[in-house]
Tab-separated table of C-alpha atoms in Angstrom:
chain	number	residue	atom	x	y	z
U	1	MET	CA	77.432	20.683	-117.827
U	2	SER	CA	76.799	21.945	-114.356
U	3	LYS	CA	77.200	19.519	-111.454
U	4	ALA	CA	74.133	18.266	-109.607
U	5	PRO	CA	73.788	19.328	-105.965
U	6	TRP	CA	75.664	16.936	-103.673
U	7	SER	CA	72.490	15.909	-101.897
U	8	LEU	CA	70.946	14.774	-105.182
U	9	THR	CA	74.099	12.886	-106.085
U	10	ILE	CA	74.018	10.946	-102.830
U	11	THR	CA	70.335	10.243	-103.233
U	12	ALA	CA	70.874	8.913	-106.710
U	13	ALA	CA	73.714	6.693	-105.565
U	14	VAL	CA	71.624	5.212	-102.808
U	15	CYS	CA	68.873	4.385	-105.259
U	16	PHE	CA	71.259	2.098	-107.254
U	17	LEU	CA	72.616	0.253	-104.165
U	18	PRO	CA	71.738	-3.436	-103.875
U	19	VAL	CA	68.806	-4.027	-101.570
U	20	ALA	CA	70.881	-6.037	-99.083
U	21	CYS	CA	73.445	-3.239	-98.886
U	22	LEU	CA	70.732	-0.638	-98.397
U	23	ILE	CA	69.175	-2.616	-95.534
U	24	GLN	CA	72.599	-2.983	-93.949
U	25	CYS	CA	73.164	0.784	-94.140
U	26	LEU	CA	69.797	1.664	-92.630
U	27	THR	CA	69.740	-0.974	-89.882
U	28	PRO	CA	71.765	1.105	-87.319
U	29	VAL	CA	69.333	3.975	-87.772
U	30	ALA	CA	66.366	1.696	-87.213
U	31	GLN	CA	68.043	0.158	-84.209
U	32	GLY	CA	68.680	3.624	-82.752
U	33	GLN	CA	65.048	4.559	-83.249
U	34	GLU	CA	63.938	1.374	-81.534
U	35	GLN	CA	66.270	2.007	-78.584
U	36	ALA	CA	65.054	5.601	-78.319
U	37	SER	CA	61.451	4.436	-78.182
U	38	LYS	CA	62.341	2.249	-75.191
U	39	ALA	CA	64.113	5.048	-73.319
U	40	THR	CA	62.397	6.557	-70.309
U	41	PRO	CA	63.111	9.780	-68.382
U	42	GLU	CA	64.083	7.690	-65.356
U	43	MET	CA	67.030	6.253	-67.298
U	44	SER	CA	68.760	9.588	-67.818
U	45	ASP	CA	67.012	12.259	-65.753
U	46	GLU	CA	69.280	14.043	-63.259
U	47	GLN	CA	66.550	13.811	-60.638
U	48	VAL	CA	66.532	17.485	-59.713
U	49	THR	CA	63.052	17.064	-58.278
U	50	GLY	CA	63.619	13.562	-56.927
U	51	PRO	CA	60.470	11.391	-57.023
U	52	TYR	CA	58.278	14.386	-57.889
U	53	ASP	CA	57.266	16.533	-60.836
U	54	VAL	CA	56.955	20.225	-60.084
U	55	VAL	CA	53.492	21.635	-60.820
U	56	LYS	CA	54.392	24.657	-62.895
U	57	GLY	CA	52.161	27.680	-62.532
U	58	TRP	CA	51.048	26.779	-58.998
U	59	PRO	CA	50.084	29.001	-57.338
U	60	LYS	CA	48.876	31.317	-60.060
U	61	PRO	CA	50.958	34.494	-60.312
U	62	LEU	CA	50.155	37.126	-57.751
U	63	SER	CA	50.197	39.604	-60.654
U	64	SER	CA	47.016	37.952	-61.969
U	65	TRP	CA	45.039	39.215	-58.979
U	66	PRO	CA	43.064	42.468	-59.326
U	67	ASP	CA	45.240	45.531	-58.688
U	68	HIS	CA	48.375	43.379	-58.586
U	69	GLU	CA	49.660	43.694	-62.153
U	70	ASN	CA	53.035	45.017	-60.993
U	71	TRP	CA	53.505	42.850	-57.894
U	72	THR	CA	54.805	39.430	-56.959
U	73	TRP	CA	55.462	37.268	-53.903
U	74	GLY	CA	57.573	38.451	-51.022
U	75	ALA	CA	59.587	36.231	-48.679
U	76	VAL	CA	57.368	33.145	-48.366
U	77	GLN	CA	57.974	32.011	-44.801
U	78	ALA	CA	55.358	29.322	-44.266
U	79	ILE	CA	53.065	26.819	-45.951
U	80	PHE	CA	50.622	24.296	-44.522
U	81	ALA	CA	48.276	21.916	-46.341
U	82	GLN	CA	45.031	21.361	-44.487
U	83	ASN	CA	43.851	19.426	-47.540
U	84	PRO	CA	44.537	19.490	-51.316
U	85	ASN	CA	42.082	22.366	-51.762
U	86	ARG	CA	43.127	24.484	-48.762
U	87	ILE	CA	46.784	25.438	-48.608
U	88	PHE	CA	47.802	28.176	-46.164
U	89	ILE	CA	50.676	30.443	-47.186
U	90	ALA	CA	52.384	33.200	-45.187
U	91	GLN	CA	54.616	35.822	-46.736
U	92	ARG	CA	56.271	39.032	-45.591
U	93	GLY	CA	54.343	41.345	-47.856
U	94	GLU	CA	54.536	41.758	-51.618
U	95	LEU	CA	57.459	42.793	-53.827
U	96	PRO	CA	57.548	44.608	-57.183
U	97	ALA	CA	57.436	42.187	-60.109
U	98	LEU	CA	60.510	42.018	-62.351
U	99	LYS	CA	60.072	42.658	-66.056
U	100	SER	CA	62.004	39.796	-67.585
U	101	ASP	CA	61.774	36.082	-67.117
U	102	VAL	CA	64.146	34.729	-64.501
U	103	GLN	CA	66.351	33.117	-67.177
U	104	ASP	CA	67.201	36.583	-68.476
U	105	LEU	CA	67.860	37.951	-65.013
U	106	ILE	CA	70.375	35.459	-63.661
U	107	SER	CA	73.396	37.651	-64.401
U	108	SER	CA	71.967	41.148	-64.209
U	109	THR	CA	68.792	43.161	-64.334
U	110	PRO	CA	67.842	44.999	-67.542
U	111	SER	CA	68.195	48.420	-65.952
U	112	THR	CA	71.426	47.743	-64.058
U	113	PRO	CA	74.237	46.252	-66.169
U	114	PRO	CA	77.090	44.591	-64.267
U	115	LYS	CA	79.835	46.862	-63.010
U	116	VAL	CA	83.294	46.304	-61.592
U	117	VAL	CA	83.881	47.300	-57.981
U	118	ASP	CA	86.907	47.251	-55.703
U	119	TRP	CA	86.053	45.079	-52.712
U	120	GLU	CA	88.079	45.406	-49.541
U	121	GLY	CA	88.005	41.675	-48.955
U	122	GLY	CA	91.152	40.393	-50.557
U	123	VAL	CA	93.872	38.838	-48.401
U	124	GLY	CA	96.453	41.085	-50.014
U	125	GLY	CA	94.242	44.125	-50.525
U	126	PRO	CA	91.229	45.198	-52.579
U	127	VAL	CA	89.876	42.733	-55.145
U	128	ARG	CA	88.034	43.710	-58.301
U	129	LEU	CA	84.683	41.922	-58.563
U	130	THR	CA	81.733	42.053	-60.931
U	131	VAL	CA	78.457	43.107	-59.340
U	132	PRO	CA	75.866	41.626	-59.613
U	133	ILE	CA	77.721	38.314	-59.515
U	134	PRO	CA	77.162	36.495	-62.827
U	135	GLY	CA	75.105	33.331	-62.487
U	136	LEU	CA	73.098	34.407	-59.453
U	137	PRO	CA	69.427	35.453	-59.287
U	138	PRO	CA	68.837	39.204	-59.233
U	139	ARG	CA	66.928	39.238	-55.939
U	140	ASN	CA	66.956	37.481	-52.606
U	141	ALA	CA	63.364	37.981	-51.469
U	142	SER	CA	64.196	37.855	-47.766
U	143	THR	CA	67.564	39.434	-47.062
U	144	GLY	CA	68.485	42.916	-48.166
U	145	PRO	CA	67.813	46.582	-47.431
U	146	THR	CA	64.998	46.914	-49.993
U	147	THR	CA	63.340	43.475	-50.076
U	148	SER	CA	60.734	41.994	-47.745
U	149	PRO	CA	60.607	43.777	-44.387
U	150	GLY	CA	61.177	41.988	-41.132
U	151	GLU	CA	64.833	40.949	-41.010
U	152	PRO	CA	65.840	42.425	-37.626
U	153	HIS	CA	69.587	42.645	-38.302
U	154	VAL	CA	69.237	44.369	-41.680
U	155	LYS	CA	69.103	48.150	-41.958
U	156	PHE	CA	65.905	48.281	-43.963
U	157	MET	CA	65.619	51.090	-46.526
U	158	GLY	CA	62.539	49.967	-48.440
U	159	ILE	CA	59.812	52.479	-49.216
U	160	ALA	CA	56.258	51.264	-48.641
U	161	GLY	CA	54.215	51.222	-51.852
U	162	LYS	CA	57.362	51.335	-53.974
U	163	ASP	CA	59.717	48.626	-52.749
U	164	PHE	CA	57.108	46.533	-50.938
U	165	ARG	CA	53.447	46.368	-49.924
U	166	TRP	CA	52.449	45.026	-46.519
U	167	GLU	CA	49.485	43.098	-47.913
U	168	HIS	CA	48.235	39.518	-48.172
U	169	LEU	CA	50.429	38.163	-45.428
U	170	ILE	CA	48.157	35.156	-44.840
U	171	ILE	CA	46.335	33.627	-47.792
U	172	VAL	CA	44.719	30.317	-48.765
U	173	ILE	CA	45.227	28.712	-52.196
U	174	ASP	CA	43.224	25.890	-53.784
U	175	ALA	CA	44.405	22.855	-55.763
U	176	GLN	CA	44.426	24.787	-59.054
U	177	GLY	CA	46.481	27.615	-57.590
U	178	ASN	CA	43.648	30.117	-57.174
U	179	LEU	CA	43.428	32.557	-54.276
U	180	VAL	CA	40.368	31.483	-52.273
U	181	GLU	CA	40.884	33.287	-48.954
U	182	ALA	CA	42.782	36.421	-47.995
U	183	TRP	CA	43.166	37.189	-44.295
U	184	THR	CA	43.931	40.826	-45.042
U	185	GLN	CA	41.986	41.942	-41.965
U	186	TRP	CA	44.996	40.736	-39.940
U	187	ASP	CA	47.783	42.267	-42.064
U	188	LYS	CA	48.457	45.035	-39.546
U	189	LEU	CA	48.600	42.523	-36.693
U	190	PHE	CA	51.700	40.770	-37.989
U	191	LYS	CA	55.313	41.820	-38.003
U	192	ARG	CA	57.102	38.694	-39.207
U	193	PRO	CA	54.885	35.612	-39.725
U	194	HIS	CA	57.280	32.708	-39.506
U	195	ARG	CA	55.312	29.435	-39.404
U	196	ILE	CA	51.717	28.236	-39.977
U	197	LEU	CA	50.509	25.019	-38.319
U	198	ILE	CA	47.418	23.099	-37.255
U	199	SER	CA	47.779	20.610	-34.410
U	200	PRO	CA	47.168	17.021	-35.555
U	201	TYR	CA	45.164	16.490	-32.369
U	202	ASP	CA	42.830	19.504	-32.534
U	203	PRO	CA	39.367	18.700	-33.963
U	204	GLU	CA	38.643	22.439	-34.273
U	205	LYS	CA	41.609	22.805	-36.650
U	206	ARG	CA	42.674	26.085	-35.105
U	207	VAL	CA	45.401	27.860	-37.066
U	208	TRP	CA	48.605	28.656	-35.167
U	209	ILE	CA	50.836	31.386	-36.576
U	210	VAL	CA	54.283	32.014	-35.131
U	211	ASP	CA	55.280	35.702	-35.307
U	212	ASP	CA	58.899	35.829	-34.218
U	213	GLY	CA	59.048	39.546	-34.978
U	214	GLN	CA	56.686	40.203	-32.064
U	215	ASP	CA	57.779	37.244	-29.882
U	216	VAL	CA	54.267	35.733	-29.838
U	217	ILE	CA	52.157	32.885	-31.161
U	218	PHE	CA	48.681	33.766	-32.468
U	219	ILE	CA	45.896	31.153	-32.518
U	220	PHE	CA	42.987	31.767	-34.917
U	221	SER	CA	39.715	30.040	-35.677
U	222	ASN	CA	40.031	27.886	-38.780
U	223	ASP	CA	38.149	30.395	-40.912
U	224	GLY	CA	40.371	33.245	-39.751
U	225	LYS	CA	37.503	35.324	-38.409
U	226	LYS	CA	38.545	35.219	-34.749
U	227	LEU	CA	41.824	35.631	-32.905
U	228	LEU	CA	41.317	33.140	-30.084
U	229	GLN	CA	44.530	33.318	-28.062
U	230	THR	CA	47.951	34.927	-27.915
U	231	ILE	CA	50.843	33.117	-26.237
U	232	GLY	CA	53.787	35.277	-25.192
U	233	THR	CA	54.022	39.022	-24.691
U	234	ARG	CA	53.928	41.182	-27.807
U	235	ASN	CA	57.134	43.065	-28.582
U	236	GLU	CA	58.746	42.076	-25.277
U	237	PRO	CA	61.496	39.482	-25.787
U	238	GLY	CA	62.514	37.373	-22.815
U	239	ASP	CA	63.213	33.888	-21.526
U	240	ASP	CA	60.716	33.333	-18.726
U	241	ASP	CA	57.248	31.752	-18.567
U	242	LYS	CA	55.534	34.684	-20.315
U	243	HIS	CA	58.053	35.640	-22.983
U	244	PHE	CA	59.778	34.292	-26.084
U	245	ASN	CA	62.875	35.580	-27.828
U	246	ARG	CA	62.038	35.173	-31.503
U	247	GLU	CA	60.431	31.739	-31.311
U	248	THR	CA	60.379	29.690	-34.514
U	249	ASP	CA	58.271	26.492	-34.480
U	250	ILE	CA	55.773	24.290	-32.586
U	251	ALA	CA	55.277	20.522	-32.145
U	252	TRP	CA	52.509	18.654	-30.291
U	253	LEU	CA	52.099	15.449	-28.315
U	254	PRO	CA	48.848	13.454	-28.644
U	255	ASP	CA	47.540	14.829	-25.323
U	256	GLY	CA	47.841	18.407	-26.616
U	257	THR	CA	51.064	19.211	-24.774
U	258	PHE	CA	53.230	21.282	-27.093
U	259	PHE	CA	56.832	22.401	-27.433
U	260	VAL	CA	58.145	25.674	-28.861
U	261	SER	CA	61.620	26.147	-30.318
U	262	ASP	CA	62.808	29.502	-28.989
U	263	GLY	CA	64.507	30.512	-31.240
U	264	TYR	CA	66.573	32.992	-33.263
U	265	GLU	CA	67.739	34.880	-30.203
U	266	GLY	CA	66.519	32.501	-27.492
U	267	THR	CA	68.420	29.263	-26.937
U	268	ARG	CA	65.871	26.921	-25.414
U	269	VAL	CA	62.902	24.613	-25.867
U	270	VAL	CA	59.735	25.601	-23.986
U	271	LYS	CA	57.034	23.109	-22.948
U	272	PHE	CA	53.348	24.043	-22.446
U	273	ASP	CA	50.223	22.118	-21.525
U	274	LYS	CA	47.299	21.860	-23.960
U	275	ASP	CA	45.845	25.197	-22.767
U	276	GLY	CA	49.072	27.151	-23.219
U	277	LYS	CA	50.193	27.067	-19.577
U	278	TYR	CA	53.971	27.152	-19.176
U	279	LEU	CA	55.423	23.906	-17.780
U	280	MET	CA	59.207	24.021	-18.209
U	281	ALA	CA	62.123	24.924	-20.470
U	282	TRP	CA	65.621	23.692	-21.212
U	283	GLY	CA	68.693	24.775	-23.165
U	284	LYS	CA	71.625	27.179	-22.965
U	285	SER	CA	73.518	29.372	-25.405
U	286	SER	CA	76.550	27.913	-27.179
U	287	LYS	CA	77.657	31.242	-28.626
U	288	GLY	CA	81.345	31.794	-27.996
U	289	MET	CA	81.992	28.155	-27.085
U	290	PRO	CA	84.463	25.898	-28.926
U	291	TYR	CA	82.838	23.934	-31.732
U	292	PRO	CA	81.108	21.565	-31.419
U	293	PRO	CA	79.492	22.536	-28.133
U	294	PRO	CA	78.227	19.878	-25.705
U	295	PRO	CA	74.623	18.613	-25.607
U	296	ASN	CA	71.817	20.907	-24.469
U	297	TYR	CA	73.578	23.981	-25.861
U	298	PHE	CA	72.000	25.714	-28.840
U	299	ASN	CA	72.769	28.304	-31.483
U	300	LEU	CA	69.612	29.223	-33.421
U	301	VAL	CA	66.860	26.813	-32.401
U	302	HIS	CA	64.917	26.798	-35.655
U	303	GLY	CA	62.738	23.700	-35.894
U	304	ILE	CA	61.115	21.094	-33.683
U	305	ALA	CA	59.281	17.789	-34.150
U	306	VAL	CA	57.878	15.105	-31.850
U	307	ASP	CA	57.576	11.338	-32.279
U	308	PRO	CA	54.073	10.535	-30.967
U	309	VAL	CA	55.054	6.954	-30.104
U	310	THR	CA	58.182	7.468	-28.003
U	311	ARG	CA	57.402	11.129	-27.183
U	312	ARG	CA	60.961	12.051	-28.119
U	313	VAL	CA	61.588	15.677	-29.083
U	314	PHE	CA	63.800	16.439	-32.111
U	315	VAL	CA	65.322	19.920	-32.202
U	316	SER	CA	67.030	21.707	-35.098
U	317	ASP	CA	70.171	23.287	-33.644
U	318	ARG	CA	70.629	25.157	-36.895
U	319	SER	CA	73.862	27.106	-36.544
U	320	ASN	CA	75.522	24.138	-34.837
U	321	HIS	CA	74.598	22.023	-37.902
U	322	ARG	CA	72.958	19.245	-35.952
U	323	ILE	CA	69.797	17.697	-34.542
U	324	GLN	CA	69.522	17.147	-30.795
U	325	VAL	CA	67.096	14.580	-29.377
U	326	PHE	CA	65.505	14.767	-25.907
U	327	ASP	CA	62.815	13.075	-23.931
U	328	GLU	CA	59.700	15.136	-23.251
U	329	ASN	CA	61.187	16.559	-20.041
U	330	GLY	CA	64.415	17.797	-21.590
U	331	LYS	CA	66.714	14.860	-20.843
U	332	PHE	CA	69.340	14.614	-23.591
U	333	LEU	CA	69.175	11.349	-25.553
U	334	ASP	CA	71.040	11.654	-28.836
U	335	MET	CA	72.924	13.918	-31.248
U	336	TRP	CA	72.931	13.844	-35.058
U	337	PRO	CA	75.849	15.819	-36.558
U	338	LEU	CA	74.611	16.668	-40.065
U	339	GLY	CA	77.873	17.957	-41.516
U	340	GLU	CA	79.551	21.339	-41.471
U	341	TYR	CA	77.514	22.738	-44.381
U	342	ALA	CA	74.087	21.641	-43.169
U	343	VAL	CA	71.562	24.352	-42.275
U	344	PRO	CA	68.410	22.538	-41.087
U	345	TYR	CA	65.504	24.967	-41.450
U	346	HIS	CA	62.434	22.786	-40.919
U	347	LEU	CA	61.708	19.367	-39.417
U	348	LEU	CA	58.615	17.407	-40.504
U	349	MET	CA	57.660	14.240	-38.636
U	350	THR	CA	55.481	12.108	-40.900
U	351	ALA	CA	52.916	9.469	-39.966
U	352	ASP	CA	55.315	6.678	-40.978
U	353	ARG	CA	57.702	8.000	-38.288
U	354	HIS	CA	60.389	9.350	-40.576
U	355	LEU	CA	61.935	12.777	-40.070
U	356	TRP	CA	62.227	15.003	-43.128
U	357	ILE	CA	64.605	17.974	-43.039
U	358	ALA	CA	64.607	21.034	-45.281
U	359	ASP	CA	68.183	22.304	-45.621
U	360	GLY	CA	67.535	25.922	-46.491
U	361	HIS	CA	70.887	27.283	-47.589
U	362	GLY	CA	73.502	24.653	-46.796
U	363	THR	CA	73.004	21.786	-49.233
U	364	PHE	CA	69.586	23.067	-50.434
U	365	LYS	CA	68.232	19.504	-50.228
U	366	ILE	CA	65.169	17.746	-48.866
U	367	LEU	CA	66.471	14.919	-46.671
U	368	GLU	CA	64.859	11.817	-45.172
U	369	TYR	CA	66.116	10.312	-41.900
U	370	ASP	CA	65.009	7.415	-39.789
U	371	LEU	CA	64.556	8.132	-36.089
U	372	ASP	CA	68.003	6.765	-35.271
U	373	GLY	CA	69.628	9.495	-37.330
U	374	LYS	CA	70.454	7.484	-40.461
U	375	LEU	CA	70.195	9.367	-43.739
U	376	LEU	CA	67.896	7.377	-46.043
U	377	TYR	CA	67.427	9.592	-49.089
U	378	SER	CA	67.844	13.140	-50.351
U	379	TRP	CA	67.075	15.203	-53.416
U	380	GLY	CA	67.073	18.816	-54.565
U	381	THR	CA	69.424	21.385	-56.001
U	382	TRP	CA	69.868	25.126	-55.682
U	383	GLY	CA	68.322	27.461	-58.204
U	384	PRO	CA	65.498	29.841	-59.158
U	385	PHE	CA	63.873	27.727	-61.872
U	386	PRO	CA	60.721	25.648	-61.285
U	387	GLY	CA	61.588	22.600	-59.232
U	388	GLN	CA	64.861	24.005	-57.940
U	389	LEU	CA	65.123	25.199	-54.344
U	390	TRP	CA	66.463	28.184	-52.434
U	391	GLY	CA	65.634	28.714	-48.807
U	392	VAL	CA	62.983	26.037	-48.161
U	393	HIS	CA	61.563	27.256	-44.860
U	394	GLN	CA	58.657	24.843	-44.345
U	395	LEU	CA	57.447	21.534	-45.795
U	396	SER	CA	53.899	20.205	-45.912
U	397	THR	CA	52.043	17.311	-47.564
U	398	ASP	CA	48.376	16.789	-48.372
U	399	GLN	CA	46.178	13.698	-48.347
U	400	GLU	CA	46.899	13.008	-52.046
U	401	GLY	CA	50.660	12.872	-51.498
U	402	ASN	CA	51.465	16.279	-52.970
U	403	LEU	CA	54.402	18.091	-51.392
U	404	TYR	CA	54.446	21.859	-50.772
U	405	VAL	CA	57.443	24.021	-49.982
U	406	ALA	CA	57.752	27.628	-48.846
U	407	GLU	CA	60.918	29.295	-50.142
U	408	VAL	CA	61.893	32.325	-48.147
U	409	LEU	CA	64.865	33.273	-50.365
U	410	ASN	CA	63.383	32.528	-53.801
U	411	GLY	CA	60.200	34.238	-52.643
U	412	ARG	CA	57.650	31.646	-53.722
U	413	ALA	CA	55.658	28.547	-52.861
U	414	GLN	CA	55.946	25.396	-54.950
U	415	LYS	CA	53.814	22.290	-55.353
U	416	PHE	CA	55.298	18.908	-56.254
U	417	ARG	CA	53.227	15.974	-57.504
U	418	PRO	CA	54.491	12.369	-57.121
U	419	LYS	CA	55.834	10.960	-60.369
U	420	LYS	CA	54.052	8.008	-61.894
U	421	ASN	CA	55.385	4.807	-60.320
U	422	ALA	CA	57.498	6.763	-57.817
U	423	ASP	CA	59.038	4.687	-55.046
U	424	PRO	CA	56.777	5.330	-52.021
U	425	ALA	CA	59.789	5.082	-49.695
U	426	LYS	CA	61.257	8.170	-51.348
U	427	LEU	CA	58.125	10.310	-51.079
U	428	VAL	CA	57.625	12.643	-48.128
U	429	GLY	CA	55.041	10.815	-46.047
U	430	GLN	CA	51.663	11.952	-44.835
U	431	GLN	CA	51.512	14.657	-42.219
U	432	ILE	CA	50.180	13.349	-38.937
U	433	ARG	CA	46.409	13.897	-38.822
U	434	VAL	CA	44.521	12.310	-35.942
U	435	ALA	CA	41.617	14.505	-34.813
U	436	TRP	CA	40.856	15.760	-38.322
U	437	LYS	CA	41.190	14.431	-41.866
U	438	ASP	CA	40.279	17.299	-44.169
């Protein structure tokens, strides 16, 4: 007689067990199911996105636009939320879309399998390395000879129409991720759009765009139809009252006075009155000095924020891995050493008077500080997948509490929505809005 399948044998045996024994056997399973039903994501989640959920599919793919089937985002330099339905984005042109999903492209591209090269970087001589490096994304959208144009220290070899398209540099996206405005009439005006801002104290909601590639700041009407003012001298770098040297960011006082961080090549903060008249500047170059340099010396002045209550000015001294704090006339007040790996890209002063820092390629985190320089909270991890971060170049929040990030290296914008029951103290606060609300 042939033997019954083992599964049937076990089943039959169980059927003849006493009821009490059967209950005892099944109780651990029931208990496990009950415990599982009580489990929540907060109990075990690794908190990659902190107190937020990433809104996948926002914005909608650039390839979904007419005549864009083969194209995707370039280096996304800037993002600013006027309101939940009007999000400004600046990018350095468009890049060719990649065929495969990013998960399949981490180690190599389909058309270029990894190869072994001899690299003249070993201490004892050439070292054999695999290129592309396994585990890394296939493309840095910002840095490289054939990616987004505009990096001044890169020998650019990209071919227009093939490796990039200089189109859709300034766009507006709605809450669902749709393209609602395209300022393509200004594409030829820009060389390297670096930051988009609206002053909290301007009822006209004029749009300020920093173009460090041309050493100027452009001010547009809110609808983008008119170029109202240009501050600086186009394509003439300098360090006097009429020139910038690759300026990077702007911050305002309630009376309209504003400060410019100047910048990639410049090593100063410049102060203007509300009409754009030069008032003063401070700062010197720390290049070549022993590390850490003394106060008031800078190496890559990349971000700036102002506390409207005390009128203190917070400056990202990026390559010196620190924040310097001054009064509004340039008197040094404080120094925050952030650690040797910190690379503070953007500073956002929120209405609750906390300072949020985007660390672009040091720790890759979003960090919250009080105004005495104490680290309160941080989240974020490096990567190309939704919710991960690489090269966060600007932060912005809308009136509903959503957070937006512009990633210059990943080449994308992302939207984060507060998790249900998120701790408000861990959410990036409201942007300061005084003269306008929507």
